Amino acid sequence: MNGTCHSSELTWPYWVKNVVDAYVGLLLALGLLLNGLALWVFCCRVRRWTETHIYVANLAVADLCLLCAPPFFLYSLEQRTEDTLFCQLSQGVYLTNRYTSISLVTAIAGDRYVALRHPLRAPALRSPRQAVAVCAALWAPVTGSLALRRALGVRAGGFCFLSVSRQGSNTTAFSLLGFYLPLAVLLFCSLRVVAALGQGPAAHADQAEATRRATRMVWANLVVFVACFLPLHVVLAVRVAASRSAPTPALCYALYVTSKLSDANCCLDAICYYFMAKEFQEEASALASMPTAKAHRSRDSFSVTPA
């Protein structure tokens, strides 16, 4: 493979190609439907935006960015060209989705942690305006770095999917840091939130059910994050460790497969963050039943306070 992992040079059995095509098509269809519905509900049906709404709406936008990438990089693969505008755009929106999604998931976990573990300080640390500022701070470095790379005309190491393993060591190190640091924060916040939710008996049955639902949501979010992103970054870490030698075919296949696996977050985020939320369920039910009265506005799913 001449020291690179060209996606176009990977050979697969015919049935595997069909499975991959079906997988990508399913992600595209479900991702557009679920994330589009989520944004419509949040923008058109939710009147009072909370911190959670702001973070989740930004997460939906980041996931939609992933769904914009396939047409561009499929065109680039077909043309077998590198560093074209199509290829750079596809790689740009792909990376924007991946690491902005990781950052936003971490921000949501941190917001939950502050709300439950530091309730007295939460009013000063949490507000919709601060959530907007955090989201802007998370989007800025990702989009800014991509724009800067384009403006400077950086070509060293390759930028597109056709030369995944030619990315420079600095780029790979940034990718690893952009995952493992948020992973540590997410683990800490999630475990502390679960511990807080489990402290003391519930005052009544409704609170007990809300606590169980919130606990399941935290665990589901953590499992989805680890399942989607950890395999890819383990493979990237192996690639860095073996950077002095040409990548083996097994490593190239592993990079491709784990990269496809990470794409599933665009659909799983929708299930875990939108449809498990009580408020979104009520809004979606109201839309499905076409009520004449306005849907009752419930409190945020994580308004449960530990006893």
PDB file of C-alpha atoms in Angstrom:
ATOM      1  CA  MET A   1       0.000   0.000   0.000  1.00  0.00           C
ATOM      2  CA  ASN A   2       3.050   2.228  -0.400  1.00  0.00           C
ATOM      3  CA  GLY A   3       2.982   3.431   3.197  1.00  0.00           C
ATOM      4  CA  THR A   4      -0.561   4.741   2.998  1.00  0.00           C
ATOM      5  CA  CYS A   5      -4.077   3.496   3.697  1.00  0.00           C
ATOM      6  CA  HIS A   6      -5.946   4.496   0.567  1.00  0.00           C
ATOM      7  CA  SER A   7      -9.623   3.677   0.981  1.00  0.00           C
ATOM      8  CA  SER A   8      -9.863   2.974  -2.729  1.00  0.00           C
ATOM      9  CA  GLU A   9      -7.138   0.321  -2.474  1.00  0.00           C
ATOM     10  CA  LEU A  10      -8.882  -1.767   0.174  1.00  0.00           C
ATOM     11  CA  THR A  11     -10.354  -4.904  -1.358  1.00  0.00           C
ATOM     12  CA  TRP A  12     -13.532  -6.403   0.052  1.00  0.00           C
ATOM     13  CA  PRO A  13     -15.746  -9.350  -0.903  1.00  0.00           C
ATOM     14  CA  TYR A  14     -18.768  -8.314  -2.934  1.00  0.00           C
ATOM     15  CA  TRP A  15     -21.213  -9.064  -0.128  1.00  0.00           C
ATOM     16  CA  VAL A  16     -19.223  -6.902   2.306  1.00  0.00           C
ATOM     17  CA  LYS A  17     -19.460  -3.953  -0.080  1.00  0.00           C
ATOM     18  CA  ASN A  18     -23.218  -4.445  -0.228  1.00  0.00           C
ATOM     19  CA  VAL A  19     -23.421  -4.532   3.565  1.00  0.00           C
ATOM     20  CA  VAL A  20     -21.351  -1.341   3.845  1.00  0.00           C
ATOM     21  CA  ASP A  21     -23.499   0.415   1.241  1.00  0.00           C
ATOM     22  CA  ALA A  22     -26.664  -0.625   3.067  1.00  0.00           C
ATOM     23  CA  TYR A  23     -25.171   0.496   6.393  1.00  0.00           C
ATOM     24  CA  VAL A  24     -24.234   3.919   5.023  1.00  0.00           C
ATOM     25  CA  GLY A  25     -27.649   4.311   3.402  1.00  0.00           C
ATOM     26  CA  LEU A  26     -29.406   3.373   6.642  1.00  0.00           C
ATOM     27  CA  LEU A  27     -27.332   5.862   8.634  1.00  0.00           C
ATOM     28  CA  LEU A  28     -28.070   8.574   6.087  1.00  0.00           C
ATOM     29  CA  ALA A  29     -31.831   7.954   6.104  1.00  0.00           C
ATOM     30  CA  LEU A  30     -32.207   7.555   9.868  1.00  0.00           C
ATOM     31  CA  GLY A  31     -29.794  10.360  10.648  1.00  0.00           C
ATOM     32  CA  LEU A  32     -31.601  12.869   8.458  1.00  0.00           C
ATOM     33  CA  LEU A  33     -34.982  11.804   9.825  1.00  0.00           C
ATOM     34  CA  LEU A  34     -34.096  11.698  13.526  1.00  0.00           C
ATOM     35  CA  ASN A  35     -31.870  14.761  13.675  1.00  0.00           C
ATOM     36  CA  GLY A  36     -34.147  16.750  11.389  1.00  0.00           C
ATOM     37  CA  LEU A  37     -37.152  15.894  13.556  1.00  0.00           C
ATOM     38  CA  ALA A  38     -35.212  16.778  16.689  1.00  0.00           C
ATOM     39  CA  LEU A  39     -34.233  20.197  15.361  1.00  0.00           C
ATOM     40  CA  TRP A  40     -37.794  20.862  14.210  1.00  0.00           C
ATOM     41  CA  VAL A  41     -39.205  20.025  17.632  1.00  0.00           C
ATOM     42  CA  PHE A  42     -36.609  22.043  19.511  1.00  0.00           C
ATOM     43  CA  CYS A  43     -36.881  25.071  17.219  1.00  0.00           C
ATOM     44  CA  CYS A  44     -40.638  25.106  16.610  1.00  0.00           C
ATOM     45  CA  ARG A  45     -42.265  23.438  19.612  1.00  0.00           C
ATOM     46  CA  VAL A  46     -40.089  24.343  22.582  1.00  0.00           C
ATOM     47  CA  ARG A  47     -40.706  27.907  23.695  1.00  0.00           C
ATOM     48  CA  ARG A  48     -38.344  28.198  26.627  1.00  0.00           C
ATOM     49  CA  TRP A  49     -34.838  27.053  25.815  1.00  0.00           C
ATOM     50  CA  THR A  50     -32.884  25.543  28.676  1.00  0.00           C
ATOM     51  CA  GLU A  51     -29.188  24.740  28.807  1.00  0.00           C
ATOM     52  CA  THR A  52     -29.976  21.160  27.786  1.00  0.00           C
ATOM     53  CA  HIS A  53     -31.959  22.285  24.738  1.00  0.00           C
ATOM     54  CA  ILE A  54     -29.077  24.445  23.536  1.00  0.00           C
ATOM     55  CA  TYR A  55     -26.466  21.713  23.899  1.00  0.00           C
ATOM     56  CA  VAL A  56     -28.648  19.058  22.285  1.00  0.00           C
ATOM     57  CA  ALA A  57     -29.662  21.295  19.368  1.00  0.00           C
ATOM     58  CA  ASN A  58     -25.984  21.951  18.657  1.00  0.00           C
ATOM     59  CA  LEU A  59     -25.337  18.213  18.878  1.00  0.00           C
ATOM     60  CA  ALA A  60     -28.043  17.611  16.276  1.00  0.00           C
ATOM     61  CA  VAL A  61     -26.444  20.185  13.967  1.00  0.00           C
ATOM     62  CA  ALA A  62     -23.052  18.520  14.394  1.00  0.00           C
ATOM     63  CA  ASP A  63     -24.569  15.131  13.581  1.00  0.00           C
ATOM     64  CA  LEU A  64     -26.222  16.550  10.474  1.00  0.00           C
ATOM     65  CA  CYS A  65     -22.771  17.709   9.345  1.00  0.00           C
ATOM     66  CA  LEU A  66     -21.732  14.064   9.120  1.00  0.00           C
ATOM     67  CA  LEU A  67     -24.685  13.341   6.855  1.00  0.00           C
ATOM     68  CA  CYS A  68     -23.514  16.042   4.429  1.00  0.00           C
ATOM     69  CA  ALA A  69     -20.112  14.397   3.943  1.00  0.00           C
ATOM     70  CA  PRO A  70     -20.871  11.106   2.072  1.00  0.00           C
ATOM     71  CA  PRO A  71     -21.847  12.635  -1.315  1.00  0.00           C
ATOM     72  CA  PHE A  72     -18.605  14.606  -1.421  1.00  0.00           C
ATOM     73  CA  PHE A  73     -16.159  11.916  -0.384  1.00  0.00           C
ATOM     74  CA  LEU A  74     -17.897   9.295  -2.535  1.00  0.00           C
ATOM     75  CA  TYR A  75     -17.344  11.617  -5.490  1.00  0.00           C
ATOM     76  CA  SER A  76     -13.687  12.012  -4.497  1.00  0.00           C
ATOM     77  CA  LEU A  77     -13.238   8.254  -4.203  1.00  0.00           C
ATOM     78  CA  GLU A  78     -14.786   7.765  -7.627  1.00  0.00           C
ATOM     79  CA  GLN A  79     -12.487  10.367  -9.185  1.00  0.00           C
ATOM     80  CA  ARG A  80      -9.482   9.026  -7.214  1.00  0.00           C
ATOM     81  CA  THR A  81      -8.162  12.535  -6.631  1.00  0.00           C
ATOM     82  CA  GLU A  82      -6.613  14.052  -3.532  1.00  0.00           C
ATOM     83  CA  ASP A  83      -6.970  17.467  -1.914  1.00  0.00           C
ATOM     84  CA  THR A  84      -9.727  18.670  -4.216  1.00  0.00           C
ATOM     85  CA  LEU A  85     -12.363  21.060  -2.919  1.00  0.00           C
ATOM     86  CA  PHE A  86     -14.873  18.206  -2.728  1.00  0.00           C
ATOM     87  CA  CYS A  87     -12.474  16.040  -0.758  1.00  0.00           C
ATOM     88  CA  GLN A  88     -11.466  18.824   1.618  1.00  0.00           C
ATOM     89  CA  LEU A  89     -15.090  19.790   2.222  1.00  0.00           C
ATOM     90  CA  SER A  90     -16.093  16.203   2.968  1.00  0.00           C
ATOM     91  CA  GLN A  91     -13.181  15.710   5.345  1.00  0.00           C
ATOM     92  CA  GLY A  92     -13.910  19.069   6.960  1.00  0.00           C
ATOM     93  CA  VAL A  93     -17.556  18.401   7.773  1.00  0.00           C
ATOM     94  CA  TYR A  94     -16.665  14.862   8.835  1.00  0.00           C
ATOM     95  CA  LEU A  95     -14.085  16.036  11.364  1.00  0.00           C
ATOM     96  CA  THR A  96     -16.388  18.855  12.464  1.00  0.00           C
ATOM     97  CA  ASN A  97     -19.038  16.310  13.321  1.00  0.00           C
ATOM     98  CA  ARG A  98     -16.741  13.902  15.082  1.00  0.00           C
ATOM     99  CA  TYR A  99     -14.876  16.196  17.437  1.00  0.00           C
ATOM    100  CA  THR A 100     -17.598  18.771  17.944  1.00  0.00           C
ATOM    101  CA  SER A 101     -19.956  15.917  18.849  1.00  0.00           C
ATOM    102  CA  ILE A 102     -17.397  14.566  21.300  1.00  0.00           C
ATOM    103  CA  SER A 103     -16.980  18.017  22.849  1.00  0.00           C
ATOM    104  CA  LEU A 104     -20.732  18.640  23.082  1.00  0.00           C
ATOM    105  CA  VAL A 105     -21.386  15.267  24.700  1.00  0.00           C
ATOM    106  CA  THR A 106     -18.713  16.137  27.252  1.00  0.00           C
ATOM    107  CA  ALA A 107     -20.293  19.558  27.835  1.00  0.00           C
ATOM    108  CA  ILE A 108     -23.691  17.939  28.439  1.00  0.00           C
ATOM    109  CA  ALA A 109     -22.115  15.584  30.976  1.00  0.00           C
ATOM    110  CA  GLY A 110     -20.427  18.511  32.707  1.00  0.00           C
ATOM    111  CA  ASP A 111     -23.694  20.440  32.806  1.00  0.00           C
ATOM    112  CA  ARG A 112     -25.430  17.492  34.464  1.00  0.00           C
ATOM    113  CA  TYR A 113     -22.603  17.135  36.943  1.00  0.00           C
ATOM    114  CA  VAL A 114     -22.823  20.772  38.014  1.00  0.00           C
ATOM    115  CA  ALA A 115     -26.622  20.622  38.310  1.00  0.00           C
ATOM    116  CA  LEU A 116     -26.650  17.522  40.518  1.00  0.00           C
ATOM    117  CA  ARG A 117     -23.409  17.641  42.464  1.00  0.00           C
ATOM    118  CA  HIS A 118     -23.250  21.408  43.050  1.00  0.00           C
ATOM    119  CA  PRO A 119     -26.891  22.570  43.197  1.00  0.00           C
ATOM    120  CA  LEU A 120     -26.088  25.680  45.242  1.00  0.00           C
ATOM    121  CA  ARG A 121     -23.508  26.899  42.730  1.00  0.00           C
ATOM    122  CA  ALA A 122     -25.484  25.771  39.677  1.00  0.00           C
ATOM    123  CA  PRO A 123     -27.502  29.008  39.224  1.00  0.00           C
ATOM    124  CA  ALA A 124     -24.263  30.959  38.860  1.00  0.00           C
ATOM    125  CA  LEU A 125     -22.614  28.373  36.601  1.00  0.00           C
ATOM    126  CA  ARG A 126     -25.562  27.359  34.409  1.00  0.00           C
ATOM    127  CA  SER A 127     -27.691  29.573  32.177  1.00  0.00           C
ATOM    128  CA  PRO A 128     -28.852  29.530  28.545  1.00  0.00           C
ATOM    129  CA  ARG A 129     -26.503  32.408  27.758  1.00  0.00           C
ATOM    130  CA  GLN A 130     -23.538  30.527  29.202  1.00  0.00           C
ATOM    131  CA  ALA A 131     -24.554  27.407  27.270  1.00  0.00           C
ATOM    132  CA  VAL A 132     -24.529  29.427  24.034  1.00  0.00           C
ATOM    133  CA  ALA A 133     -21.066  30.733  24.898  1.00  0.00           C
ATOM    134  CA  VAL A 134     -19.788  27.214  25.597  1.00  0.00           C
ATOM    135  CA  CYS A 135     -21.169  25.913  22.294  1.00  0.00           C
ATOM    136  CA  ALA A 136     -19.595  28.812  20.400  1.00  0.00           C
ATOM    137  CA  ALA A 137     -16.284  28.099  22.113  1.00  0.00           C
ATOM    138  CA  LEU A 138     -16.520  24.439  21.067  1.00  0.00           C
ATOM    139  CA  TRP A 139     -17.395  25.180  17.440  1.00  0.00           C
ATOM    140  CA  ALA A 140     -14.799  27.919  16.954  1.00  0.00           C
ATOM    141  CA  PRO A 141     -11.540  25.917  17.198  1.00  0.00           C
ATOM    142  CA  VAL A 142     -12.823  23.063  15.037  1.00  0.00           C
ATOM    143  CA  THR A 143     -14.208  25.182  12.217  1.00  0.00           C
ATOM    144  CA  GLY A 144     -11.402  27.712  12.584  1.00  0.00           C
ATOM    145  CA  SER A 145      -8.674  25.101  12.247  1.00  0.00           C
ATOM    146  CA  LEU A 146     -10.283  23.706   9.100  1.00  0.00           C
ATOM    147  CA  ALA A 147     -10.611  27.169   7.555  1.00  0.00           C
ATOM    148  CA  LEU A 148      -7.014  27.998   8.468  1.00  0.00           C
ATOM    149  CA  ARG A 149      -5.743  24.791   6.926  1.00  0.00           C
ATOM    150  CA  ARG A 150      -7.591  25.592   3.716  1.00  0.00           C
ATOM    151  CA  ALA A 151      -6.396  29.222   3.672  1.00  0.00           C
ATOM    152  CA  LEU A 152      -2.767  28.261   4.173  1.00  0.00           C
ATOM    153  CA  GLY A 153      -2.987  25.597   1.499  1.00  0.00           C
ATOM    154  CA  VAL A 154      -1.514  22.932   3.739  1.00  0.00           C
ATOM    155  CA  ARG A 155      -0.973  19.733   1.809  1.00  0.00           C
ATOM    156  CA  ALA A 156       1.669  17.910   3.838  1.00  0.00           C
ATOM    157  CA  GLY A 157       0.442  14.554   4.979  1.00  0.00           C
ATOM    158  CA  GLY A 158      -2.702  14.636   2.881  1.00  0.00           C
ATOM    159  CA  PHE A 159      -6.041  15.980   4.005  1.00  0.00           C
ATOM    160  CA  CYS A 160      -8.603  13.689   2.445  1.00  0.00           C
ATOM    161  CA  PHE A 161     -10.063  10.248   2.956  1.00  0.00           C
ATOM    162  CA  LEU A 162      -7.902   8.846   0.204  1.00  0.00           C
ATOM    163  CA  SER A 163      -4.810   9.224   2.377  1.00  0.00           C
ATOM    164  CA  VAL A 164      -6.008   8.629   5.901  1.00  0.00           C
ATOM    165  CA  SER A 165      -2.761   7.297   7.276  1.00  0.00           C
ATOM    166  CA  ARG A 166      -0.695  10.098   5.755  1.00  0.00           C
ATOM    167  CA  GLN A 167      -2.023  12.562   8.250  1.00  0.00           C
ATOM    168  CA  GLY A 168       0.849  14.106  10.156  1.00  0.00           C
ATOM    169  CA  SER A 169       1.713  13.038  13.666  1.00  0.00           C
ATOM    170  CA  ASN A 170       0.471  16.388  14.981  1.00  0.00           C
ATOM    171  CA  THR A 171      -2.952  15.822  13.418  1.00  0.00           C
ATOM    172  CA  THR A 172      -3.214  12.334  14.877  1.00  0.00           C
ATOM    173  CA  ALA A 173      -2.032  13.544  18.281  1.00  0.00           C
ATOM    174  CA  PHE A 174      -4.726  16.232  18.202  1.00  0.00           C
ATOM    175  CA  SER A 175      -7.311  13.576  17.357  1.00  0.00           C
ATOM    176  CA  LEU A 176      -6.219  11.395  20.264  1.00  0.00           C
ATOM    177  CA  LEU A 177      -6.176  14.331  22.678  1.00  0.00           C
ATOM    178  CA  GLY A 178      -9.568  15.422  21.354  1.00  0.00           C
ATOM    179  CA  PHE A 179     -10.988  12.066  22.395  1.00  0.00           C
ATOM    180  CA  TYR A 180      -9.162  10.759  25.463  1.00  0.00           C
ATOM    181  CA  LEU A 181      -9.360  14.017  27.421  1.00  0.00           C
ATOM    182  CA  PRO A 182     -13.147  14.306  26.912  1.00  0.00           C
ATOM    183  CA  LEU A 183     -13.455  10.584  27.690  1.00  0.00           C
ATOM    184  CA  ALA A 184     -11.823  11.119  31.087  1.00  0.00           C
ATOM    185  CA  VAL A 185     -14.132  14.067  31.815  1.00  0.00           C
ATOM    186  CA  LEU A 186     -17.187  12.119  30.649  1.00  0.00           C
ATOM    187  CA  LEU A 187     -16.335   9.107  32.809  1.00  0.00           C
ATOM    188  CA  PHE A 188     -15.808  11.270  35.886  1.00  0.00           C
ATOM    189  CA  CYS A 189     -18.995  13.300  35.419  1.00  0.00           C
ATOM    190  CA  SER A 190     -21.169  10.307  34.506  1.00  0.00           C
ATOM    191  CA  LEU A 191     -20.073   8.201  37.474  1.00  0.00           C
ATOM    192  CA  ARG A 192     -20.537  11.104  39.867  1.00  0.00           C
ATOM    193  CA  VAL A 193     -23.996  11.843  38.455  1.00  0.00           C
ATOM    194  CA  VAL A 194     -25.047   8.195  38.785  1.00  0.00           C
ATOM    195  CA  ALA A 195     -23.792   8.195  42.378  1.00  0.00           C
ATOM    196  CA  ALA A 196     -25.748  11.381  43.114  1.00  0.00           C
ATOM    197  CA  LEU A 197     -28.937   9.971  41.608  1.00  0.00           C
ATOM    198  CA  GLY A 198     -28.605   6.840  43.722  1.00  0.00           C
ATOM    199  CA  GLN A 199     -28.146   8.629  47.037  1.00  0.00           C
ATOM    200  CA  GLY A 200     -31.001   8.236  49.484  1.00  0.00           C
ATOM    201  CA  PRO A 201     -34.515   6.843  49.021  1.00  0.00           C
ATOM    202  CA  ALA A 202     -36.963   8.567  46.698  1.00  0.00           C
ATOM    203  CA  ALA A 203     -39.698  10.628  48.335  1.00  0.00           C
ATOM    204  CA  HIS A 204     -42.428   9.117  46.140  1.00  0.00           C
ATOM    205  CA  ALA A 205     -42.932   6.735  43.232  1.00  0.00           C
ATOM    206  CA  ASP A 206     -42.779   9.433  40.549  1.00  0.00           C
ATOM    207  CA  GLN A 207     -39.407  10.641  41.783  1.00  0.00           C
ATOM    208  CA  ALA A 208     -38.096   7.073  41.903  1.00  0.00           C
ATOM    209  CA  GLU A 209     -39.140   6.502  38.293  1.00  0.00           C
ATOM    210  CA  ALA A 210     -37.595   9.813  37.210  1.00  0.00           C
ATOM    211  CA  THR A 211     -34.362   8.850  38.954  1.00  0.00           C
ATOM    212  CA  ARG A 212     -34.258   5.456  37.243  1.00  0.00           C
ATOM    213  CA  ARG A 213     -34.936   7.072  33.867  1.00  0.00           C
ATOM    214  CA  ALA A 214     -32.181   9.626  34.398  1.00  0.00           C
ATOM    215  CA  THR A 215     -29.732   6.918  35.468  1.00  0.00           C
ATOM    216  CA  ARG A 216     -30.509   4.832  32.387  1.00  0.00           C
ATOM    217  CA  MET A 217     -29.974   7.883  30.197  1.00  0.00           C
ATOM    218  CA  VAL A 218     -26.555   8.583  31.703  1.00  0.00           C
ATOM    219  CA  TRP A 219     -25.433   4.980  31.209  1.00  0.00           C
ATOM    220  CA  ALA A 220     -26.818   4.885  27.659  1.00  0.00           C
ATOM    221  CA  ASN A 221     -24.979   8.097  26.755  1.00  0.00           C
ATOM    222  CA  LEU A 222     -21.720   6.726  28.136  1.00  0.00           C
ATOM    223  CA  VAL A 223     -22.065   3.366  26.372  1.00  0.00           C
ATOM    224  CA  VAL A 224     -22.848   5.007  23.016  1.00  0.00           C
ATOM    225  CA  PHE A 225     -19.880   7.351  23.337  1.00  0.00           C
ATOM    226  CA  VAL A 226     -17.446   4.548  24.161  1.00  0.00           C
ATOM    227  CA  ALA A 227     -18.842   2.099  21.590  1.00  0.00           C
ATOM    228  CA  CYS A 228     -18.735   4.619  18.740  1.00  0.00           C
ATOM    229  CA  PHE A 229     -15.455   6.408  19.354  1.00  0.00           C
ATOM    230  CA  LEU A 230     -13.149   4.235  21.460  1.00  0.00           C
ATOM    231  CA  PRO A 231     -12.363   1.556  18.807  1.00  0.00           C
ATOM    232  CA  LEU A 232     -11.281   4.166  16.252  1.00  0.00           C
ATOM    233  CA  HIS A 233      -9.014   5.995  18.669  1.00  0.00           C
ATOM    234  CA  VAL A 234      -7.465   2.775  19.911  1.00  0.00           C
ATOM    235  CA  VAL A 235      -6.547   1.994  16.295  1.00  0.00           C
ATOM    236  CA  LEU A 236      -5.205   5.533  15.846  1.00  0.00           C
ATOM    237  CA  ALA A 237      -3.074   5.080  18.966  1.00  0.00           C
ATOM    238  CA  VAL A 238      -1.673   1.852  17.514  1.00  0.00           C
ATOM    239  CA  ARG A 239      -0.960   3.700  14.271  1.00  0.00           C
ATOM    240  CA  VAL A 240       1.006   6.357  16.168  1.00  0.00           C
ATOM    241  CA  ALA A 241       2.963   3.686  18.036  1.00  0.00           C
ATOM    242  CA  ALA A 242       3.885   2.052  14.714  1.00  0.00           C
ATOM    243  CA  SER A 243       4.420   5.309  12.822  1.00  0.00           C
ATOM    244  CA  ARG A 244       8.007   4.479  11.859  1.00  0.00           C
ATOM    245  CA  SER A 245       6.884   1.565   9.720  1.00  0.00           C
ATOM    246  CA  ALA A 246       4.396   1.317   6.880  1.00  0.00           C
ATOM    247  CA  PRO A 247       0.849   0.491   8.002  1.00  0.00           C
ATOM    248  CA  THR A 248      -0.070  -3.151   7.702  1.00  0.00           C
ATOM    249  CA  PRO A 249      -3.151  -4.197   5.709  1.00  0.00           C
ATOM    250  CA  ALA A 250      -4.812  -5.241   8.970  1.00  0.00           C
ATOM    251  CA  LEU A 251      -4.324  -1.751  10.399  1.00  0.00           C
ATOM    252  CA  CYS A 252      -5.731  -0.137   7.260  1.00  0.00           C
ATOM    253  CA  TYR A 253      -8.820  -2.336   7.386  1.00  0.00           C
ATOM    254  CA  ALA A 254      -9.215  -1.601  11.101  1.00  0.00           C
ATOM    255  CA  LEU A 255      -9.060   2.153  10.443  1.00  0.00           C
ATOM    256  CA  TYR A 256     -11.759   1.878   7.800  1.00  0.00           C
ATOM    257  CA  VAL A 257     -14.093  -0.324   9.860  1.00  0.00           C
ATOM    258  CA  THR A 258     -13.768   1.652  13.098  1.00  0.00           C
ATOM    259  CA  SER A 259     -14.247   4.914  11.207  1.00  0.00           C
ATOM    260  CA  LYS A 260     -17.524   3.584   9.824  1.00  0.00           C
ATOM    261  CA  LEU A 261     -18.511   2.445  13.313  1.00  0.00           C
ATOM    262  CA  SER A 262     -17.952   5.950  14.677  1.00  0.00           C
ATOM    263  CA  ASP A 263     -20.433   7.271  12.107  1.00  0.00           C
ATOM    264  CA  ALA A 264     -23.240   5.482  13.946  1.00  0.00           C
ATOM    265  CA  ASN A 265     -23.159   8.178  16.620  1.00  0.00           C
ATOM    266  CA  CYS A 266     -25.272  10.438  14.391  1.00  0.00           C
ATOM    267  CA  CYS A 267     -28.234   8.077  14.878  1.00  0.00           C
ATOM    268  CA  LEU A 268     -27.501   6.806  18.385  1.00  0.00           C
ATOM    269  CA  ASP A 269     -27.168  10.352  19.713  1.00  0.00           C
ATOM    270  CA  ALA A 270     -30.708  11.009  18.543  1.00  0.00           C
ATOM    271  CA  ILE A 271     -32.045   7.989  20.411  1.00  0.00           C
ATOM    272  CA  CYS A 272     -30.107   8.650  23.612  1.00  0.00           C
ATOM    273  CA  TYR A 273     -30.313  12.424  23.883  1.00  0.00           C
ATOM    274  CA  TYR A 274     -33.609  13.297  22.214  1.00  0.00           C
ATOM    275  CA  PHE A 275     -36.095  10.457  22.462  1.00  0.00           C
ATOM    276  CA  MET A 276     -35.158   9.399  25.987  1.00  0.00           C
ATOM    277  CA  ALA A 277     -35.868  12.921  27.231  1.00  0.00           C
ATOM    278  CA  LYS A 278     -39.311  13.231  28.789  1.00  0.00           C
ATOM    279  CA  GLU A 279     -39.932  16.668  27.319  1.00  0.00           C
ATOM    280  CA  PHE A 280     -39.115  15.555  23.796  1.00  0.00           C
ATOM    281  CA  GLN A 281     -41.328  12.481  24.175  1.00  0.00           C
ATOM    282  CA  GLU A 282     -44.269  14.661  25.159  1.00  0.00           C
ATOM    283  CA  GLU A 283     -43.669  17.053  22.266  1.00  0.00           C
ATOM    284  CA  ALA A 284     -43.317  14.194  19.772  1.00  0.00           C
ATOM    285  CA  SER A 285     -46.490  12.562  21.108  1.00  0.00           C
ATOM    286  CA  ALA A 286     -48.315  15.865  20.788  1.00  0.00           C
ATOM    287  CA  LEU A 287     -47.245  16.139  17.154  1.00  0.00           C
ATOM    288  CA  ALA A 288     -48.282  12.562  16.406  1.00  0.00           C
ATOM    289  CA  SER A 289     -51.747  12.962  17.931  1.00  0.00           C
ATOM    290  CA  MET A 290     -52.316  16.483  16.503  1.00  0.00           C
ATOM    291  CA  PRO A 291     -53.853  17.836  19.722  1.00  0.00           C
ATOM    292  CA  THR A 292     -56.054  20.899  19.815  1.00  0.00           C
ATOM    293  CA  ALA A 293     -54.506  22.066  23.048  1.00  0.00           C
ATOM    294  CA  LYS A 294     -50.876  22.871  23.562  1.00  0.00           C
ATOM    295  CA  ALA A 295     -48.737  20.077  24.956  1.00  0.00           C
ATOM    296  CA  HIS A 296     -47.968  20.335  28.624  1.00  0.00           C
ATOM    297  CA  ARG A 297     -44.459  21.602  29.251  1.00  0.00           C
ATOM    298  CA  SER A 298     -42.665  19.197  31.535  1.00  0.00           C
ATOM    299  CA  ARG A 299     -39.590  19.939  33.507  1.00  0.00           C
ATOM    300  CA  ASP A 300     -36.172  18.954  32.234  1.00  0.00           C
ATOM    301  CA  SER A 301     -35.330  15.263  32.579  1.00  0.00           C
ATOM    302  CA  PHE A 302     -32.403  16.088  34.825  1.00  0.00           C
ATOM    303  CA  SER A 303     -34.256  18.284  37.278  1.00  0.00           C
ATOM    304  CA  VAL A 304     -34.174  15.362  39.734  1.00  0.00           C
ATOM    305  CA  THR A 305     -32.243  16.372  42.823  1.00  0.00           C
ATOM    306  CA  PRO A 306     -30.485  13.853  45.049  1.00  0.00           C
ATOM    307  CA  ALA A 307     -31.970  13.283  48.454  1.00  0.00           C
TER     308      ALA A 307
END
